[in-house]
Each structure stands twice: as C-alpha cells, then as structure tokens.
CSV table of C-alpha atoms and ligand atoms in Angstrom, one decimal:
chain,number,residue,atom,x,y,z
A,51,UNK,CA,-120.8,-30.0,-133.8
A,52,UNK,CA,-123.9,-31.9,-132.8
A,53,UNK,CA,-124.2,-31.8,-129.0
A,54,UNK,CA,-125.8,-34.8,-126.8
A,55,UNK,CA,-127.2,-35.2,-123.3
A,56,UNK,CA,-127.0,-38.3,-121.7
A,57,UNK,CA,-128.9,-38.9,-118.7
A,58,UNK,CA,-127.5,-41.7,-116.1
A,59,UNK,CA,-124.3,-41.4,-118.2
A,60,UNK,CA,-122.3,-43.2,-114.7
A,61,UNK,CA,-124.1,-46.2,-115.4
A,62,UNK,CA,-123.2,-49.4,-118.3
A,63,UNK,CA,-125.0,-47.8,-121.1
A,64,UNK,CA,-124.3,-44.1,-120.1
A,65,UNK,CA,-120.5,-44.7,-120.3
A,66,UNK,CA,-120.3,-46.6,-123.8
A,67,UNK,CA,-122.6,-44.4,-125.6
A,68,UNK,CA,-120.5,-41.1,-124.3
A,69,UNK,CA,-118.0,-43.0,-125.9
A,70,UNK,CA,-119.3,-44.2,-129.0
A,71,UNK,CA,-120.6,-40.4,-129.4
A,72,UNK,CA,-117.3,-38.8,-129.0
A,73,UNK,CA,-115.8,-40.9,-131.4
A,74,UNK,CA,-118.7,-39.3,-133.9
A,75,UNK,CA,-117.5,-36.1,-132.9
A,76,UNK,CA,-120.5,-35.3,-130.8
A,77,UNK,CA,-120.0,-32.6,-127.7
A,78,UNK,CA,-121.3,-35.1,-124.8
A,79,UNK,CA,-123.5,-34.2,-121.7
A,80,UNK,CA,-124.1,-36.5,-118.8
A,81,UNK,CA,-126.3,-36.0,-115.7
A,82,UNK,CA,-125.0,-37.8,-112.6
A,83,UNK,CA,-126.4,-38.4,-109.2
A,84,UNK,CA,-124.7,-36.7,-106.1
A,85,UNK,CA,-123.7,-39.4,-103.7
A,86,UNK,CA,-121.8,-39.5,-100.7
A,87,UNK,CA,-119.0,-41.3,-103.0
A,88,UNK,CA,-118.6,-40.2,-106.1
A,89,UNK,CA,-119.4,-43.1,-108.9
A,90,UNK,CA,-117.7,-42.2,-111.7
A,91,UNK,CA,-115.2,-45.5,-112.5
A,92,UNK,CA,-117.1,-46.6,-115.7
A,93,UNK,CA,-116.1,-42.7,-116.9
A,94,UNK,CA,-112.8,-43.8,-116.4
A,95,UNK,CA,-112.6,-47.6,-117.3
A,96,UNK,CA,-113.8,-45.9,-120.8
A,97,UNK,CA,-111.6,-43.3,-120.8
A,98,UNK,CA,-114.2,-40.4,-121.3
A,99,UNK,CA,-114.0,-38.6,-117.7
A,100,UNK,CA,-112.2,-35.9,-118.9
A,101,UNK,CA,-113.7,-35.6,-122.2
A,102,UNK,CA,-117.2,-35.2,-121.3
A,103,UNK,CA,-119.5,-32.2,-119.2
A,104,UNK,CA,-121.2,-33.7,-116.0
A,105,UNK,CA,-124.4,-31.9,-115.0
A,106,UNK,CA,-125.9,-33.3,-111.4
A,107,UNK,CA,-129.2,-34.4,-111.8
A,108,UNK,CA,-132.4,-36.6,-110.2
A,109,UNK,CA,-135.0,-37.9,-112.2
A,110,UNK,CA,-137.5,-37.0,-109.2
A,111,UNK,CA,-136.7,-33.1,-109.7
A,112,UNK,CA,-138.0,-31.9,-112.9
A,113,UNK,CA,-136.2,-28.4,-112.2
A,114,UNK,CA,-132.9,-30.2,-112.7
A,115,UNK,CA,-133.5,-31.8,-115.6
A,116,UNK,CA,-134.8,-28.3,-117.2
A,117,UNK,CA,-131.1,-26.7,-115.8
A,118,UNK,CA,-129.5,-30.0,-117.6
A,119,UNK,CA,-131.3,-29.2,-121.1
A,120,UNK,CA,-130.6,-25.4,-120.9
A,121,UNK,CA,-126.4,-26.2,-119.9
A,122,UNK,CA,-126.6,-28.6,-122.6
A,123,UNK,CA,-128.6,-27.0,-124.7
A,124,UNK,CA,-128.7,-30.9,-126.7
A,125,UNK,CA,-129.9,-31.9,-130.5
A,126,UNK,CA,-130.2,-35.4,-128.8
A,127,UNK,CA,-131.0,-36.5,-125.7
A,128,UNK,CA,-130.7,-40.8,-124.4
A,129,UNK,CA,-132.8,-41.0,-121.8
A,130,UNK,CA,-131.1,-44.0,-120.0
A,131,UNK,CA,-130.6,-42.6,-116.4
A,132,UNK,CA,-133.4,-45.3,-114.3
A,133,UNK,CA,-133.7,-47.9,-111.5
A,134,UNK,CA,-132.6,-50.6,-113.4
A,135,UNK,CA,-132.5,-53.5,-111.3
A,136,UNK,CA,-135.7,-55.4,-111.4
A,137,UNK,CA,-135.0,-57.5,-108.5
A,138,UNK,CA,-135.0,-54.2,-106.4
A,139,UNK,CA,-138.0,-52.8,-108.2
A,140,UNK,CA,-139.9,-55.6,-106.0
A,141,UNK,CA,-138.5,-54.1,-102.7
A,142,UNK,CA,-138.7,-50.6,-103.9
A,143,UNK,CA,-142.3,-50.3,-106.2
A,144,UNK,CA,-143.0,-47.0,-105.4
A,145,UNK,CA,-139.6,-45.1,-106.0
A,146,UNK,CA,-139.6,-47.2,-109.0
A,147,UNK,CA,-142.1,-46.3,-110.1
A,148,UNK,CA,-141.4,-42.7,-109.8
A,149,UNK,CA,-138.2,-42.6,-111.0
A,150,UNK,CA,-138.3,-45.2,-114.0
A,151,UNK,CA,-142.1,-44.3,-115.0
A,152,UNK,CA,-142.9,-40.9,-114.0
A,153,UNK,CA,-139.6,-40.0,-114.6
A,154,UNK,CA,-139.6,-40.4,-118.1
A,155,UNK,CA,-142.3,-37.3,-118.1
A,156,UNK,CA,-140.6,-35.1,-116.1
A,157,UNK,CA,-138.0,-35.5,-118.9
A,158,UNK,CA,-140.3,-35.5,-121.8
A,159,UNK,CA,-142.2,-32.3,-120.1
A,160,UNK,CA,-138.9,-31.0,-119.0
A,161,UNK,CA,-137.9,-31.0,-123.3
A,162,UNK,CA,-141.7,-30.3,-124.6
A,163,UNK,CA,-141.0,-26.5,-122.5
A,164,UNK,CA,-137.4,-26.2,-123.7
A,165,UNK,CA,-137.4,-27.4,-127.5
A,166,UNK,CA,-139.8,-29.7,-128.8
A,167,UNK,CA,-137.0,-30.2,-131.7
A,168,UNK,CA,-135.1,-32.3,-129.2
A,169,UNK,CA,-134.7,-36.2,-130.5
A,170,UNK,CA,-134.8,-37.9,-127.7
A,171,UNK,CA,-134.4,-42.4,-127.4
A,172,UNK,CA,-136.2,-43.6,-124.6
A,173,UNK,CA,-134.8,-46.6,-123.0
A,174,UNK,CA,-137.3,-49.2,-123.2
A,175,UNK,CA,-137.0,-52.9,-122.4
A,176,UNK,CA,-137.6,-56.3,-123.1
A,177,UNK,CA,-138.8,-56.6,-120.0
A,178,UNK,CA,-142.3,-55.2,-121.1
A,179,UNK,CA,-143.0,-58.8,-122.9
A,180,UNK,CA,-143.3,-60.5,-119.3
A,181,UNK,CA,-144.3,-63.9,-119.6
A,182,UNK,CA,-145.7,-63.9,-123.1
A,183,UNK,CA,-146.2,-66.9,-124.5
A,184,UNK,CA,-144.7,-66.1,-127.9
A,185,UNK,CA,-141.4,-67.8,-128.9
A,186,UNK,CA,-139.4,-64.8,-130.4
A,187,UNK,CA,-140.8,-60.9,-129.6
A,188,UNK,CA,-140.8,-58.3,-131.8
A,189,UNK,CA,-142.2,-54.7,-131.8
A,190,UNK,CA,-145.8,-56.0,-132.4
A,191,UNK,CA,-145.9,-58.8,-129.5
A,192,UNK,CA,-148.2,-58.2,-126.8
A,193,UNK,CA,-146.9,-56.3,-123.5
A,194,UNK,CA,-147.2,-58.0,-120.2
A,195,UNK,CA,-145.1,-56.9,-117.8
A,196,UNK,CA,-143.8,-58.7,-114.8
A,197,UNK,CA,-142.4,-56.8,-112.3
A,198,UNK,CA,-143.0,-53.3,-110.8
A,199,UNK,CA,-139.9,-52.2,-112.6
A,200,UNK,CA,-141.4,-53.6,-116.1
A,201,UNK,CA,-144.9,-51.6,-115.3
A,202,UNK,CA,-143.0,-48.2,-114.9
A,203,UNK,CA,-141.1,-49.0,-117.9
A,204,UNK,CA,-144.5,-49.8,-119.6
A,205,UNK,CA,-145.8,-46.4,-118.2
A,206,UNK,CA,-142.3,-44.7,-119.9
A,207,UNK,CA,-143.0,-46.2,-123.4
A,208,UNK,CA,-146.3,-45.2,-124.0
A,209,UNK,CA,-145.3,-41.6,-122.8
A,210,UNK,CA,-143.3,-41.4,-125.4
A,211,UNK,CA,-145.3,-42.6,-128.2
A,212,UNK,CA,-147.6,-40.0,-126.5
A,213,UNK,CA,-145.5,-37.4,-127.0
A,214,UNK,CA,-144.6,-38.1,-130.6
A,215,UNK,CA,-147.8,-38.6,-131.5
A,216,UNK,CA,-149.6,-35.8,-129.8
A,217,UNK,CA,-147.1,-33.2,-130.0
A,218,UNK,CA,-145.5,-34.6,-133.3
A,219,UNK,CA,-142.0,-34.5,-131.5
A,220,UNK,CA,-139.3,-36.9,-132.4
A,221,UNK,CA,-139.3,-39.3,-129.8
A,222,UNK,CA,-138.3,-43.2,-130.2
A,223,UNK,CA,-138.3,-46.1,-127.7
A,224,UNK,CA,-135.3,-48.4,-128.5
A,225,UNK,CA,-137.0,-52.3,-126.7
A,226,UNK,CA,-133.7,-53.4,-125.9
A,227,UNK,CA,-133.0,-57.3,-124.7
A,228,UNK,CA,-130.5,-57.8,-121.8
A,229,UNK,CA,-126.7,-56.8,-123.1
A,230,UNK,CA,-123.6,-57.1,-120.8
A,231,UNK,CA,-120.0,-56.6,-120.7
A,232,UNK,CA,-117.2,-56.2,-118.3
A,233,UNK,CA,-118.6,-52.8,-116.8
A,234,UNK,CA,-122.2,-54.1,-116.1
A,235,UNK,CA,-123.6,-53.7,-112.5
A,236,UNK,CA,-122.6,-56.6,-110.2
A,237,UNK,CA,-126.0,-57.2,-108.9
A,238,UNK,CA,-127.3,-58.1,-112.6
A,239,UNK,CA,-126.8,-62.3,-113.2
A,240,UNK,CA,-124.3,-62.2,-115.3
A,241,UNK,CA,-121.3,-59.9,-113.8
A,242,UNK,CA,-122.4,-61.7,-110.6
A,243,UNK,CA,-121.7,-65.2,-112.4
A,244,UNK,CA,-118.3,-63.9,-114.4
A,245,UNK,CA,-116.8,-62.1,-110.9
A,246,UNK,CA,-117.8,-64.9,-108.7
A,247,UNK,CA,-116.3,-67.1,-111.4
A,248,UNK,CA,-112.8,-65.1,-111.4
A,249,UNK,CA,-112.8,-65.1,-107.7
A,250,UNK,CA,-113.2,-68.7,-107.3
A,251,UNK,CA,-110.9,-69.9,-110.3
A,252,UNK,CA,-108.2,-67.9,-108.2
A,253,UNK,CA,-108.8,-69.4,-104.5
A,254,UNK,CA,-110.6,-65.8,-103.5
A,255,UNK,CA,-114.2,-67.7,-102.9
A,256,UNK,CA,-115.7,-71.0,-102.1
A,257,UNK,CA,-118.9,-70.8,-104.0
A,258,UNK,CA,-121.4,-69.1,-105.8
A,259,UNK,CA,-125.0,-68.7,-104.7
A,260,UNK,CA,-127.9,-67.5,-107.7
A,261,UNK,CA,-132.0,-68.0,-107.6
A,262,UNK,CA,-133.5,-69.3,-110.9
A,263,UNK,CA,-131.3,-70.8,-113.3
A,264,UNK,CA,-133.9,-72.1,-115.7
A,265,UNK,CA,-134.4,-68.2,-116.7
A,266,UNK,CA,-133.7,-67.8,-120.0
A,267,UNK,CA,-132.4,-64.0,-121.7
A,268,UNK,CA,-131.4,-63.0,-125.3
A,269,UNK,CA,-128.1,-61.4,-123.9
A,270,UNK,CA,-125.7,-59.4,-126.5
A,271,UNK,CA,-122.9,-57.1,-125.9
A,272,UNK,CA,-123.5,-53.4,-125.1
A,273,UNK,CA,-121.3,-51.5,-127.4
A,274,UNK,CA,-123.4,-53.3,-129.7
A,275,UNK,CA,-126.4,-51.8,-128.5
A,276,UNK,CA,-125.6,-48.0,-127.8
A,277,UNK,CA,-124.7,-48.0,-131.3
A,278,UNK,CA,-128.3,-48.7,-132.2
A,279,UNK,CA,-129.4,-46.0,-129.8
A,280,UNK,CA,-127.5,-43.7,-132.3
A,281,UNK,CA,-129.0,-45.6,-135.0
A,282,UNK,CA,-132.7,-44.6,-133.7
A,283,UNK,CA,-132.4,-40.7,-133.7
A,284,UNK,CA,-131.0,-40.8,-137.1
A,285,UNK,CA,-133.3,-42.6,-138.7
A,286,UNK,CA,-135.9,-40.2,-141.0
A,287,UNK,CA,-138.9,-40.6,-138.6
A,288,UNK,CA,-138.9,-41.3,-135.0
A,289,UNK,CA,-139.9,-44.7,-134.4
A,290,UNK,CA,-139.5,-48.0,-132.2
A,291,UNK,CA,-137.1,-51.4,-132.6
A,292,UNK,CA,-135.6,-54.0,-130.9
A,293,UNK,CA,-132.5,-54.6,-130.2
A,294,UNK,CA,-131.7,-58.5,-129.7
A,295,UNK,CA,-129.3,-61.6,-130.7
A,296,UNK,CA,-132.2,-63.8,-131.2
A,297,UNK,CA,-130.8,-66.3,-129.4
A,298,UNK,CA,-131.9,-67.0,-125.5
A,299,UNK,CA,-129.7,-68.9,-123.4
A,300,UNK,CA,-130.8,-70.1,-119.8
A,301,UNK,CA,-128.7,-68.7,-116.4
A,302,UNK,CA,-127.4,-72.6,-116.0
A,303,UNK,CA,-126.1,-72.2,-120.0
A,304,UNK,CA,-124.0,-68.8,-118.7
A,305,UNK,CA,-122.9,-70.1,-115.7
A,306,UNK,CA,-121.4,-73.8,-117.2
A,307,UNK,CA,-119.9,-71.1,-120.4
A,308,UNK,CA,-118.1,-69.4,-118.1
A,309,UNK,CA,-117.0,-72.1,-115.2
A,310,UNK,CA,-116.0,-73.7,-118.7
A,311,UNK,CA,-113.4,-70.2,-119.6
A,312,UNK,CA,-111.4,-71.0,-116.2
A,313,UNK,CA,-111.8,-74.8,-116.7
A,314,UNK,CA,-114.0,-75.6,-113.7
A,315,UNK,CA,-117.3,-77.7,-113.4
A,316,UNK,CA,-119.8,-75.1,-112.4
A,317,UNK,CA,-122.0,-77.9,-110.2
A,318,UNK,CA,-118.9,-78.5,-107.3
A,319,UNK,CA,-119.5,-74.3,-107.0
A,320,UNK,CA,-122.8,-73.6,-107.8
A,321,UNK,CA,-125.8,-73.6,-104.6
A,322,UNK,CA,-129.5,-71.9,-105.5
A,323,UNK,CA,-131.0,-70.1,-102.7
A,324,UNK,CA,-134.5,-68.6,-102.3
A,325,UNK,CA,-133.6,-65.7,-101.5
A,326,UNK,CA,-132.0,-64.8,-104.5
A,327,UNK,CA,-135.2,-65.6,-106.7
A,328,UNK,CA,-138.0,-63.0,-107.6
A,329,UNK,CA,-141.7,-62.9,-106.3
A,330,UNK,CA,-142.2,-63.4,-110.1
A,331,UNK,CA,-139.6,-63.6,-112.6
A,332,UNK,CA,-139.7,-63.7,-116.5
A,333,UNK,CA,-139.1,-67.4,-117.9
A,334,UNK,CA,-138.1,-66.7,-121.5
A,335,UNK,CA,-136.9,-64.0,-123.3
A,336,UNK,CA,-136.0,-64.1,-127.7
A,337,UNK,CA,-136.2,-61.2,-129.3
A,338,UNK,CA,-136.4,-60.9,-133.4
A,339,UNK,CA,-134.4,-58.2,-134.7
A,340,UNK,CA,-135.3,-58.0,-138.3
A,341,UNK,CA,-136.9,-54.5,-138.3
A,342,UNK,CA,-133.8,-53.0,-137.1
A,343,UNK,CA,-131.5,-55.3,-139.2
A,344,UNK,CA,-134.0,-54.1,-142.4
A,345,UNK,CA,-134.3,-50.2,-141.6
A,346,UNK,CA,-131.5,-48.9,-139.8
A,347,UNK,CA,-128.9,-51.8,-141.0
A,348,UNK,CA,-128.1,-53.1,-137.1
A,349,UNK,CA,-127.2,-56.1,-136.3
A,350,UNK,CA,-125.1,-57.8,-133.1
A,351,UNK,CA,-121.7,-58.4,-133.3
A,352,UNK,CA,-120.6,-60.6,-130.4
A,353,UNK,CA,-122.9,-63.3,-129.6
A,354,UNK,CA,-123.5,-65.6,-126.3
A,355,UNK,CA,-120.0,-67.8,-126.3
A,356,UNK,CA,-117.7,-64.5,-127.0
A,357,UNK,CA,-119.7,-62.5,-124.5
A,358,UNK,CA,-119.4,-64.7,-122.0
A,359,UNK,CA,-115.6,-64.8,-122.7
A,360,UNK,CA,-115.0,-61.8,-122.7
A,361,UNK,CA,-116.8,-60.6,-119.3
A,362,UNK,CA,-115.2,-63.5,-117.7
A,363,UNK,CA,-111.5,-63.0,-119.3
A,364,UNK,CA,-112.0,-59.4,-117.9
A,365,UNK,CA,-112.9,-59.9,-114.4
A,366,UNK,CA,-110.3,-62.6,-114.1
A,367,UNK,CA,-107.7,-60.2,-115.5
A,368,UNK,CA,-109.1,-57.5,-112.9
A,369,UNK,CA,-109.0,-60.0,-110.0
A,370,UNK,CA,-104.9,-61.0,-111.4
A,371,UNK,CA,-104.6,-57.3,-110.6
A,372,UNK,CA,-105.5,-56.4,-108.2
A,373,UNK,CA,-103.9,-59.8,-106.3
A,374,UNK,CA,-100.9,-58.1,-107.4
A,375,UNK,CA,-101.5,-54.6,-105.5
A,376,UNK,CA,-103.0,-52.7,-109.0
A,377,UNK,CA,-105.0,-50.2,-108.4
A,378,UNK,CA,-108.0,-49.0,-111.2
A,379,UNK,CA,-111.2,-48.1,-111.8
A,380,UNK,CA,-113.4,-50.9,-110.6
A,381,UNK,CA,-116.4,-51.5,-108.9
A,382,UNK,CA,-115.5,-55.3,-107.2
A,383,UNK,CA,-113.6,-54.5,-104.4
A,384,UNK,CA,-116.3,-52.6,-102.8
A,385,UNK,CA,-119.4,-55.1,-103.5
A,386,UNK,CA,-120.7,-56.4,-100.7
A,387,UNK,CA,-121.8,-60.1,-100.6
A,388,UNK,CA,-125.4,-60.0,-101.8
A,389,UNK,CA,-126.7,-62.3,-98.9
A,390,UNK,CA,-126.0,-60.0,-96.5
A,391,UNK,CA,-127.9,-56.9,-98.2
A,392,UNK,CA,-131.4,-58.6,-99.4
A,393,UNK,CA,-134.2,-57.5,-97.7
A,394,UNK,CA,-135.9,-59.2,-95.1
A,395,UNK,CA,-138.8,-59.7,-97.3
A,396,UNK,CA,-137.3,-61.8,-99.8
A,397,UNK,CA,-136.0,-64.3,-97.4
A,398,UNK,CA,-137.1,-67.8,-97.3
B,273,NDP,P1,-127.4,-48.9,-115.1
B,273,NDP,O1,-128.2,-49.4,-113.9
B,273,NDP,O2,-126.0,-49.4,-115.3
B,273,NDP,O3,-127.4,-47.3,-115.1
B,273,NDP,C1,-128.5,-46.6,-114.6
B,273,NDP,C2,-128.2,-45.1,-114.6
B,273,NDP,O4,-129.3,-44.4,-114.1
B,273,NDP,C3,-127.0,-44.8,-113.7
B,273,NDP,O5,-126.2,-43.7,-114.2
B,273,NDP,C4,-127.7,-44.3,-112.4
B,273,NDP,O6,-126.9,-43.4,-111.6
B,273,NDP,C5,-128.9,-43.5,-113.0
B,273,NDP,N1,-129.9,-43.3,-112.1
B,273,NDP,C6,-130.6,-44.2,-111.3
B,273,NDP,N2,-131.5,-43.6,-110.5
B,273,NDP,C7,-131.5,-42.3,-110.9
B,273,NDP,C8,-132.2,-41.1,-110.4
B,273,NDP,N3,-133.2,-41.3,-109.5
B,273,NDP,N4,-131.9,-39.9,-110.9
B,273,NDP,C9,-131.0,-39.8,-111.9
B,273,NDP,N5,-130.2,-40.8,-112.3
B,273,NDP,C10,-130.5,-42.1,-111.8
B,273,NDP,O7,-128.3,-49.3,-116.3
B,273,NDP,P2,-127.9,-49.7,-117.8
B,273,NDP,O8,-126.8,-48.8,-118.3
B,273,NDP,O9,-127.7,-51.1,-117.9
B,273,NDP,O10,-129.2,-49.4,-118.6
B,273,NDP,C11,-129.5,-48.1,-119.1
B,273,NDP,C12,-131.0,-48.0,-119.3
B,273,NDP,O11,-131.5,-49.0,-120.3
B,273,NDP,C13,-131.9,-48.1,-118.1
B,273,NDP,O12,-133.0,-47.3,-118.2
B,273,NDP,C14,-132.3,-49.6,-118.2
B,273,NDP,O13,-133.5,-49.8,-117.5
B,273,NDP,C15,-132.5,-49.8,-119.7
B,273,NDP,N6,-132.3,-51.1,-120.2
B,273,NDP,C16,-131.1,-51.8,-119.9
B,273,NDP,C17,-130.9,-53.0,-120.5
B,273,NDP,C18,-129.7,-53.8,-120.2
B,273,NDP,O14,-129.7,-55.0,-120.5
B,273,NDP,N7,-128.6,-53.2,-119.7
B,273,NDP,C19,-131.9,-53.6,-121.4
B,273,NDP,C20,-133.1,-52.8,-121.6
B,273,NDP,C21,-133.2,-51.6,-121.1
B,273,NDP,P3,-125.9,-44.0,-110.5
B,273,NDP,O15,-124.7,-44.4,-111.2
B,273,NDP,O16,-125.7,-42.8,-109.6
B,273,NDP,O17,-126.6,-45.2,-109.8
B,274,GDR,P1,-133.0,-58.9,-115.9
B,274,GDR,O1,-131.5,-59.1,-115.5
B,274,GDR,O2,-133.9,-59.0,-114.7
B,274,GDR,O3,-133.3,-59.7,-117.1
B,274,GDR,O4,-133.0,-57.3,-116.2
B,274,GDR,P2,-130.8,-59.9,-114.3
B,274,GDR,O5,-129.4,-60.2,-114.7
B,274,GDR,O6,-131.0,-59.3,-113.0
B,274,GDR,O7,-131.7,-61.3,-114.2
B,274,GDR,C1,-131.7,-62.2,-115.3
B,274,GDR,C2,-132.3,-63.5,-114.9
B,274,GDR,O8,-131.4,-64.2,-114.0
B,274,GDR,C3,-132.2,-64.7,-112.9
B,274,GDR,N1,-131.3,-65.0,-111.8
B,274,GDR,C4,-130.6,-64.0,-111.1
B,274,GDR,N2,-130.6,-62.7,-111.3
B,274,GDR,C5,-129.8,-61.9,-110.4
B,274,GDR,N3,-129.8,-60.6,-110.6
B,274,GDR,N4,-129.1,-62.5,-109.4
B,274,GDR,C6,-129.2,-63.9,-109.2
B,274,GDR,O9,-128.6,-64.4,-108.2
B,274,GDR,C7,-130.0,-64.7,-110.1
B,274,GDR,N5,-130.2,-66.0,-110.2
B,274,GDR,C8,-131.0,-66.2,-111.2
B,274,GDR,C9,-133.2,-63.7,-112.7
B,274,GDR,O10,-134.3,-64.2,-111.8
B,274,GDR,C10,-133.7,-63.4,-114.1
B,274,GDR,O11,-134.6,-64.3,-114.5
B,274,GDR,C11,-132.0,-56.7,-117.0
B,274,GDR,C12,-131.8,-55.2,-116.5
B,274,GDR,O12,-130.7,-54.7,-117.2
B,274,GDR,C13,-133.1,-54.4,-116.9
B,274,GDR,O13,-132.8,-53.0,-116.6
B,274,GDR,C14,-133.3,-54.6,-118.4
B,274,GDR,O14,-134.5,-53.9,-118.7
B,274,GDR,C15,-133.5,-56.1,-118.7
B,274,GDR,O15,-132.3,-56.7,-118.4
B,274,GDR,C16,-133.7,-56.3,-120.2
C-alpha cells in the first residue's frame, strides 16, 4: 500500500486530495496546525476524519516536518500546507514569505535528509504570471509576480526545480489557476460572492461589498485539480504543468452567474469598496492546458456556469439548514464580516 503525506491537509486542497487518495487505496498523512480551535470541518464535510493519520505541524519548524516524514514514512508527499490568501500576503509579507517561500525548503531539506526517493508536488500557482501581457499562459510564459504572496511562491518553484535538478530527486511544481467549490475559504472572491448570495436570497443580509470586479481568473473545480496533483507524481519523469479551464471570467461575470442561480439582479445588492481592493492586483488570468491534456491525459470537468452552480446551490442549501436548527460541519457561522477585520492599512 502506497503511503502519502499531505501537508496543510485542513485546508480546500488538503481535504479533497486525502480523499481522492483513499479512494486509490493510498494510506493518507496530514499535517495540521495547532490552534486554539481545532479546524478540522473540511475533514469531516469530506468524510475522511476518521480515515486519515493527523501529524501537527508548522512550516516555520523544520524539526516538525522531519518528525512528520519519519511518522509517515511517505512514497509521496503534496506540499500544499501555505499562506494562501494573497490579499493577506500584503498585510503580512514577511511571514509570507517565510512560510509560503522558505517554507517550501525546510520541506524540501526536511526530505533531501530523510529520503531523497520521496516524490513530492509542489504547489505552485498562477499567480506567478502577474500581470503578463500574454493572452493565455502556459509553462513557458514569463513569470512576474504581483504580490508578496506570488514572490514567495516564485521563491518555492524554483526550489524545487533546484532540487530536482541538482540533486536529481523527483520533484514537480503543479502551476495551478484558481479552482473553487463549496469548501473553499470564505475570504477568497468566490465563496465570499456564493455565501453572501445564499444569505441575501434568504432575507439573512442586505448587501454584498467586493473591491475589483474587472479582475478576471480561469476558475475550475478542485476535485478536478487534486486529481492532476496525483497525475504529476505518476508521470515517468518529474516535471511541471498547468492546471486550467482556459477560460477567464471577470469577478462581475461570477457575481451576475450566481445572483442569476437564486434569481436576483446582482446591481440592487452589489456596493465596491476600497478597502476590499489590493495595493496591486492581477488583471487577467487564462491558462492553456494542453501539456497536461497531451501528457498525463487531464483535462477539467466542471467549467465556469456549473461551478458557479454548484458553490451557490451548496451554500444556499447550508444556509436552509441551518435556518432550520441543523447542525454540520461548516465554516459560515463563525466568519466574521470582512469590514470589520481588514487592517488599518488598507483602508481608504
Ligand atoms: P487553503 O488556504 O485552503 O489551505 C492552506 C493549508 O495550509 C491549510 O491546511 C492551512 O492550515 C495550512 N497552513 C497555513 N499556514 C501554515 C503554516 N504556517 N504551517 C503549516 N500549515 C499551514 O489553500 P488551498 O487548499 O486552496 O490551496 C492549497 C495550496 O495550493 C496552497 O499552497 C495554495 O497557495 C496553492 N494554490 C491554490 C490554488 C487555489 O485556487 N486554491 C491555486 C494555485 C495554488 P489551517 O487550516 O490551520 O489554516
Ligand atoms: P486570488 O483569489 O487572489 O486569485 O488567489 P481571490 O479569490 O482572493 O481573488 C480573485 C480576484 O478577485 C478580486 N476581488 C476580491 N477578492 C477577494 N478575496 N475579496 C473581494 O472582496 C474581492 N473583490 C474583488 C481580487 O482582487 C482578485 O483579483 C487564489 C488563491 O487561492 C491563491 O492561493 C492561488 O494561488 C490563486 O488563487 C491561483
């Protein structure tokens, strides 16, 4: 039985892959964070708590990531665990930076020392494209990252090209474009847009407040994507691809797509706000897919209208719910309203 480590398995990514890897027959690893409250409802809305081993870990404390390899002692290891959140990467550069960048050679360090026959995906990002001027981006286009979150990813990908090249271990960045579903993070556009949606379609709130809606993302469906992870460190030689719908849609296309699911016109709702925008943002985002549709056979399943269906049929179902006393594994009920925790600095 091939075993797996996943590091930030509590997070979107984290808990579909420990799914999609069970159903392989894989024994699954996940390193979690201790927090004052535990954050494990993804593990649950999946349905793998039970089913998987959870090792605590920090990406800033290489000796726990060495006690996570030797517990698990892994043939794969996804390196997804980060600071993911580029809006926050402005407000916090420097932990960033040393979680999403350096982290990723703690990690590759941590598996150099243990077993240099480790596969291991690195969790690269579209991100790294910036504002580049090209129209769709593929593994040749031109880096130019955007935000301090982008730069530490930058610094992540290249250490892992370092590593495979110079120490010949199997080590593959996966550049994937933005994918979604029901369990995404609520601070990330478009569970913001689908929960604000569901809440407003049922009388629960008056309006919905976002920063640039002339963004536009290549957004597919995560299951979609953790698959191609897999796909990666199976392929013969380690090596990179993007993951993408080639299809970019702009935050005013999701948010009339899914006022339009509950039968709403998004502009009586809709108010933009400063403080909700980024010191610089990323305009357009396309990605082209071909390598990985040629080579490993992957292509996305659920495109822009289903996905935006589906993540708003979900938290409108959730909302029902939990209007009705439900109780389940859910992140909503907790989130605070996102004006009251930006920092100071981003206000107007
Ligand atoms: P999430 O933000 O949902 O999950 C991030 C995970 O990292 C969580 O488990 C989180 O733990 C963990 N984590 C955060 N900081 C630390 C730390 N200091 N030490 C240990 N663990 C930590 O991200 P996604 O699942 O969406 O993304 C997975 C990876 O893929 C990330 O690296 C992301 O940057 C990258 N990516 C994501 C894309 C997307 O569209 N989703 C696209 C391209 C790349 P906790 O639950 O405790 O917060
Ligand atoms: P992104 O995702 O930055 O692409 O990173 P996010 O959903 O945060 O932003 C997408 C675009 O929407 C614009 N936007 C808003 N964004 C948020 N969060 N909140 C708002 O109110 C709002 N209004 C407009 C943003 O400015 C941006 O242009 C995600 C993360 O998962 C990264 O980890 C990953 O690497 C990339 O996708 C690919």
């Amino acid at each position: 039985m091939k075993s797996a480590l996943i590091t930030g398995i509590t997070g979107q990514d984290g808990a579909y892959l420990a799914k999609f890897l069970l159903d392989k027959g894989y024994k699954v690893f996940g390193t979690y964070r201790r927090l004052s409250t535990p954050n494990f409802w993804r593990l649950f809305a999946v349905d793998v708590y039970d089913k998987v081993t959870l090792i605590p870990a920090e990406l800033i404390d290489s000796a726990s990531l060495t006690e996570a390899l030797k517990v698990s002692e892994p043939d794969e290891v996804y390196h997804l665990a980060a600071q993911s959140f580029v809006g926050a990467s402005f407000e916090q550069p420097v932990g960033t930076g040393q979680v999403t960048g350096i982290g990723v050679a703690r990690l590759l360090e941590a598996i150099r020392s243990f077993d240099p026959k480790i596969k291991t995906y690195q969790a690269s990002t579209s991100e790294l494209y910036g504002n580049n001027k090209k129209e769709a981006q593929n593994e040749e286009t031109t880096f130019s990252p955007a935000s301090p979150y982008s730069a530490a990813k930058l610094y992540g990908y290249w250490m892992t090209r370092i590593y495979r090249e110079g120490y010949k271990m199997f080590c593959s960045n996966g550049i994937l474009f933005n994918h979604e579903s029901p369990i995404r993070g609520l601070e990330f556009v478009t569970r913001k847009i689908t929960n604000a949606v569901s809440r407003i379609s049922l009388g629960l709130q008056k309006k919905l407040v976002l920063g640039n809606l002339d963004a536009k993302r290549d957004w597919g469906y995560a299951p979609d994507y953790v698959e191609g992870m897999h796909m990666i460190l199976q392929h013969h030689e380690p090596e990179d691809f993007v993951f993408a719908t080639g299809e970019a849609h702009s935050v005013r296309d999701f948010v009339e797509k899914a006022f339009a699911v509950v039968d709403l016109d998004w502009h009586k709702y809709v108010e933009t706000d400063q403080r909700c925008k980024r010191p610089l943002d990323v305009n357009h985002l396309c990605g082209d897919y071909s390598k990985a549709k040629e080579h490993l056979g992957w292509k996305p399943k659920v495109k822009f209208d289903e996905l935006v269906k589906i993540m708003t049929k979900a938290d409108v179902e959730r909302w029902t719910r939990w209007q009705k006393g439900e109780v389940f594994p859910w992140d909503a009920p907790n989130h605070l309203d996102e004006l009251h925790i930006l920092s100071r600095a981003l206000k107007a």
